[in-house]
């Protein structure tokens, strides 16, 4: 009987130990490692490049579904839009398609790339308060009005 109790005790203890999982460090997949690296360095997978003549204006996409739709549109290839001055504070041009709107009341600042009425794209070199959707922000808007030029200009939007 004593043997039986010892055997049951040993079986019970081994069953408890069998349920434990040894601590083994996980090896991240290459995709997970890349995502972690991107997150830790703050780099984004795709960025917006705006080209006007010889000027290249890098920009950061906004975090909304409209910006994502714009990014997907540009993934098909660069988009060149004829843009003209409007109101003394922006360049505006027809996008040629409709994008999802995330309009809200904001004050656009120099360097903001804005979706207006779902089918117009604007680049602000001044300020304006209205209900519209921010698509991106130019990283360095210094002398932006000068860089964009006077009158109607061809502006190319692409991904980097």
mmCIF file of C-alpha atoms in Angstrom:
data_model
loop_
_atom_site.group_PDB
_atom_site.id
_atom_site.type_symbol
_atom_site.label_atom_id
_atom_site.label_comp_id
_atom_site.label_asym_id
_atom_site.label_seq_id
_atom_site.Cartn_x
_atom_site.Cartn_y
_atom_site.Cartn_z
ATOM 1 C CA UNK A 1 0.000 0.000 0.000
ATOM 2 C CA UNK A 2 2.866 2.306 0.815
ATOM 3 C CA UNK A 3 4.309 1.654 -2.638
ATOM 4 C CA UNK A 4 0.993 2.514 -4.264
ATOM 5 C CA UNK A 5 0.844 5.870 -2.459
ATOM 6 C CA UNK A 6 4.418 6.643 -3.460
ATOM 7 C CA UNK A 7 3.667 5.749 -7.061
ATOM 8 C CA UNK A 8 0.526 7.945 -7.079
ATOM 9 C CA UNK A 9 2.473 10.788 -5.481
ATOM 10 C CA UNK A 10 5.236 10.563 -8.085
ATOM 11 C CA UNK A 11 2.701 10.420 -10.930
ATOM 12 C CA UNK A 12 0.907 13.465 -9.537
ATOM 13 C CA UNK A 13 4.132 15.450 -9.266
ATOM 14 C CA UNK A 14 5.275 14.486 -12.764
ATOM 15 C CA UNK A 15 1.875 15.484 -14.188
ATOM 16 C CA UNK A 16 2.246 18.950 -12.630
ATOM 17 C CA UNK A 17 5.726 19.346 -14.072
ATOM 18 C CA UNK A 18 4.564 18.175 -17.506
ATOM 19 C CA UNK A 19 2.076 21.023 -17.696
ATOM 20 C CA UNK A 20 4.828 23.625 -17.386
ATOM 21 C CA UNK A 21 6.277 25.178 -20.513
ATOM 22 C CA UNK A 22 10.008 25.739 -20.608
ATOM 23 C CA UNK A 23 11.084 29.345 -21.138
ATOM 24 C CA UNK A 24 12.511 29.408 -24.670
ATOM 25 C CA UNK A 25 13.103 32.759 -26.328
ATOM 26 C CA UNK A 26 10.953 33.187 -29.428
ATOM 27 C CA UNK A 27 12.666 33.819 -32.744
ATOM 28 C CA UNK A 28 10.822 36.585 -34.596
ATOM 29 C CA UNK A 29 9.869 36.101 -38.228
ATOM 30 C CA UNK A 30 11.663 38.348 -40.725
ATOM 31 C CA UNK A 31 8.441 40.341 -41.189
ATOM 32 C CA UNK A 32 8.022 40.843 -37.443
ATOM 33 C CA UNK A 33 11.665 41.884 -37.109
ATOM 34 C CA UNK A 34 11.249 44.403 -39.957
ATOM 35 C CA UNK A 35 8.049 45.790 -38.414
ATOM 36 C CA UNK A 36 9.740 46.104 -35.021
ATOM 37 C CA UNK A 37 12.716 47.859 -36.631
ATOM 38 C CA UNK A 38 10.426 50.238 -38.528
ATOM 39 C CA UNK A 39 8.508 50.996 -35.336
ATOM 40 C CA UNK A 40 11.645 51.546 -33.262
ATOM 41 C CA UNK A 41 13.316 53.809 -35.841
ATOM 42 C CA UNK A 42 10.148 55.735 -36.623
ATOM 43 C CA UNK A 43 10.590 55.142 -40.360
ATOM 44 C CA UNK A 44 7.506 54.680 -42.463
ATOM 45 C CA UNK A 45 7.261 52.169 -45.274
ATOM 46 C CA UNK A 46 6.057 54.717 -47.820
ATOM 47 C CA UNK A 47 6.301 58.456 -47.914
ATOM 48 C CA UNK A 48 4.898 61.076 -50.210
ATOM 49 C CA UNK A 49 7.119 62.975 -52.631
ATOM 50 C CA UNK A 50 5.773 66.152 -54.230
ATOM 51 C CA UNK A 51 7.704 67.445 -57.234
ATOM 52 C CA UNK A 52 7.275 70.953 -58.649
ATOM 53 C CA UNK A 53 9.859 71.775 -61.308
ATOM 54 C CA UNK A 54 13.247 71.107 -59.693
ATOM 55 C CA UNK A 55 11.820 71.171 -56.163
ATOM 56 C CA UNK A 56 11.244 67.869 -54.346
ATOM 57 C CA UNK A 57 9.107 68.210 -51.242
ATOM 58 C CA UNK A 58 9.051 65.105 -49.022
ATOM 59 C CA UNK A 59 5.871 64.745 -46.988
ATOM 60 C CA UNK A 60 4.418 62.490 -44.315
ATOM 61 C CA UNK A 61 1.027 60.880 -44.864
ATOM 62 C CA UNK A 62 -1.753 61.626 -42.380
ATOM 63 C CA UNK A 63 -3.248 58.747 -40.409
ATOM 64 C CA UNK A 64 -6.720 58.361 -41.924
ATOM 65 C CA UNK A 65 -8.532 56.310 -44.565
ATOM 66 C CA UNK A 66 -8.382 59.170 -47.083
ATOM 67 C CA UNK A 67 -4.587 59.295 -46.884
ATOM 68 C CA UNK A 68 -4.508 55.516 -47.231
ATOM 69 C CA UNK A 69 -6.721 55.731 -50.345
ATOM 70 C CA UNK A 70 -4.397 58.411 -51.769
ATOM 71 C CA UNK A 71 -1.389 56.183 -51.036
ATOM 72 C CA UNK A 72 -3.116 53.285 -52.824
ATOM 73 C CA UNK A 73 -3.851 55.539 -55.817
ATOM 74 C CA UNK A 74 -0.184 56.563 -55.992
ATOM 75 C CA UNK A 75 0.912 52.925 -55.716
ATOM 76 C CA UNK A 76 -0.430 52.589 -59.279
ATOM 77 C CA UNK A 77 2.059 55.252 -60.416
ATOM 78 C CA UNK A 78 2.877 58.949 -60.078
ATOM 79 C CA UNK A 79 0.031 61.428 -60.502
ATOM 80 C CA UNK A 80 0.606 64.832 -62.156
ATOM 81 C CA UNK A 81 -1.970 67.549 -61.496
ATOM 82 C CA UNK A 82 -2.201 71.056 -62.896
ATOM 83 C CA UNK A 83 -2.563 73.304 -59.856
ATOM 84 C CA UNK A 84 -3.376 77.019 -59.670
ATOM 85 C CA UNK A 85 -3.307 79.607 -56.910
ATOM 86 C CA UNK A 86 -6.558 80.176 -55.079
ATOM 87 C CA UNK A 87 -7.333 82.770 -52.421
ATOM 88 C CA UNK A 88 -3.699 83.754 -51.957
ATOM 89 C CA UNK A 89 -3.066 80.829 -49.584
ATOM 90 C CA UNK A 90 -3.167 77.572 -51.597
ATOM 91 C CA UNK A 91 -2.559 75.744 -54.864
ATOM 92 C CA UNK A 92 -5.554 73.680 -55.962
ATOM 93 C CA UNK A 93 -6.187 71.166 -58.736
ATOM 94 C CA UNK A 94 -8.623 68.457 -59.769
ATOM 95 C CA UNK A 95 -7.622 65.045 -58.478
ATOM 96 C CA UNK A 96 -9.396 63.266 -61.341
ATOM 97 C CA UNK A 97 -11.082 60.791 -59.002
ATOM 98 C CA UNK A 98 -13.049 60.701 -55.756
ATOM 99 C CA UNK A 99 -11.420 59.698 -52.488
ATOM 100 C CA UNK A 100 -13.065 58.828 -49.205
ATOM 101 C CA UNK A 101 -13.560 61.963 -47.119
ATOM 102 C CA UNK A 102 -12.722 62.370 -43.445
ATOM 103 C CA UNK A 103 -13.735 66.021 -43.259
ATOM 104 C CA UNK A 104 -13.475 67.879 -40.006
ATOM 105 C CA UNK A 105 -13.054 71.515 -39.050
ATOM 106 C CA UNK A 106 -9.322 72.291 -39.055
ATOM 107 C CA UNK A 107 -7.022 75.208 -39.705
ATOM 108 C CA UNK A 108 -4.708 74.280 -42.554
ATOM 109 C CA UNK A 109 -1.109 75.413 -42.144
ATOM 110 C CA UNK A 110 1.665 75.939 -44.707
ATOM 111 C CA UNK A 111 2.704 72.498 -45.948
ATOM 112 C CA UNK A 112 -0.667 70.795 -45.452
ATOM 113 C CA UNK A 113 -1.832 68.659 -48.367
ATOM 114 C CA UNK A 114 -5.619 68.691 -48.225
ATOM 115 C CA UNK A 115 -8.444 66.761 -49.891
ATOM 116 C CA UNK A 116 -11.286 69.156 -50.594
ATOM 117 C CA UNK A 117 -14.780 67.959 -51.531
ATOM 118 C CA UNK A 118 -13.369 64.492 -52.174
ATOM 119 C CA UNK A 119 -12.022 65.332 -55.642
ATOM 120 C CA UNK A 120 -9.735 68.376 -55.275
ATOM 121 C CA UNK A 121 -6.230 68.385 -53.880
ATOM 122 C CA UNK A 122 -4.695 71.488 -52.348
ATOM 123 C CA UNK A 123 -1.282 72.413 -51.035
ATOM 124 C CA UNK A 124 -1.421 75.202 -48.488
ATOM 125 C CA UNK A 125 1.284 77.869 -48.349
ATOM 126 C CA UNK A 126 -0.890 80.045 -46.079
ATOM 127 C CA UNK A 127 -3.600 79.272 -43.536
ATOM 128 C CA UNK A 128 -7.324 78.692 -43.813
ATOM 129 C CA UNK A 129 -9.996 77.249 -41.520
ATOM 130 C CA UNK A 130 -12.578 74.978 -43.106
ATOM 131 C CA UNK A 131 -13.995 71.481 -42.996
ATOM 132 C CA UNK A 132 -11.755 69.241 -45.059
ATOM 133 C CA UNK A 133 -9.428 66.224 -44.896
ATOM 134 C CA UNK A 134 -5.663 66.355 -44.327
ATOM 135 C CA UNK A 135 -3.847 63.859 -46.577
ATOM 136 C CA UNK A 136 -0.250 64.720 -45.699
ATOM 137 C CA UNK A 137 2.083 67.385 -44.365
ATOM 138 C CA UNK A 138 5.184 68.603 -46.194
ATOM 139 C CA UNK A 139 8.152 68.016 -43.910
ATOM 140 C CA UNK A 140 9.789 71.409 -44.463
ATOM 141 C CA UNK A 141 7.378 74.142 -45.628
ATOM 142 C CA UNK A 142 10.048 76.870 -45.560
ATOM 143 C CA UNK A 143 9.558 79.263 -48.528
ATOM 144 C CA UNK A 144 6.789 76.997 -49.800
ATOM 145 C CA UNK A 145 4.954 79.671 -51.790
ATOM 146 C CA UNK A 146 8.167 80.421 -53.668
ATOM 147 C CA UNK A 147 8.920 76.710 -54.217
ATOM 148 C CA UNK A 148 5.435 76.125 -55.615
ATOM 149 C CA UNK A 149 5.854 79.005 -58.079
ATOM 150 C CA UNK A 150 3.366 81.557 -59.345
ATOM 151 C CA UNK A 151 0.323 80.820 -61.485
ATOM 152 C CA UNK A 152 -0.551 77.365 -62.799
ATOM 153 C CA UNK A 153 2.089 74.670 -62.247
ATOM 154 C CA UNK A 154 2.388 70.931 -62.829
ATOM 155 C CA UNK A 155 2.721 69.085 -59.527
ATOM 156 C CA UNK A 156 3.659 65.406 -59.431
ATOM 157 C CA UNK A 157 2.697 63.274 -56.433
ATOM 158 C CA UNK A 158 4.532 59.963 -56.009
ATOM 159 C CA UNK A 159 5.649 57.457 -53.395
ATOM 160 C CA UNK A 160 9.181 57.077 -52.096
#
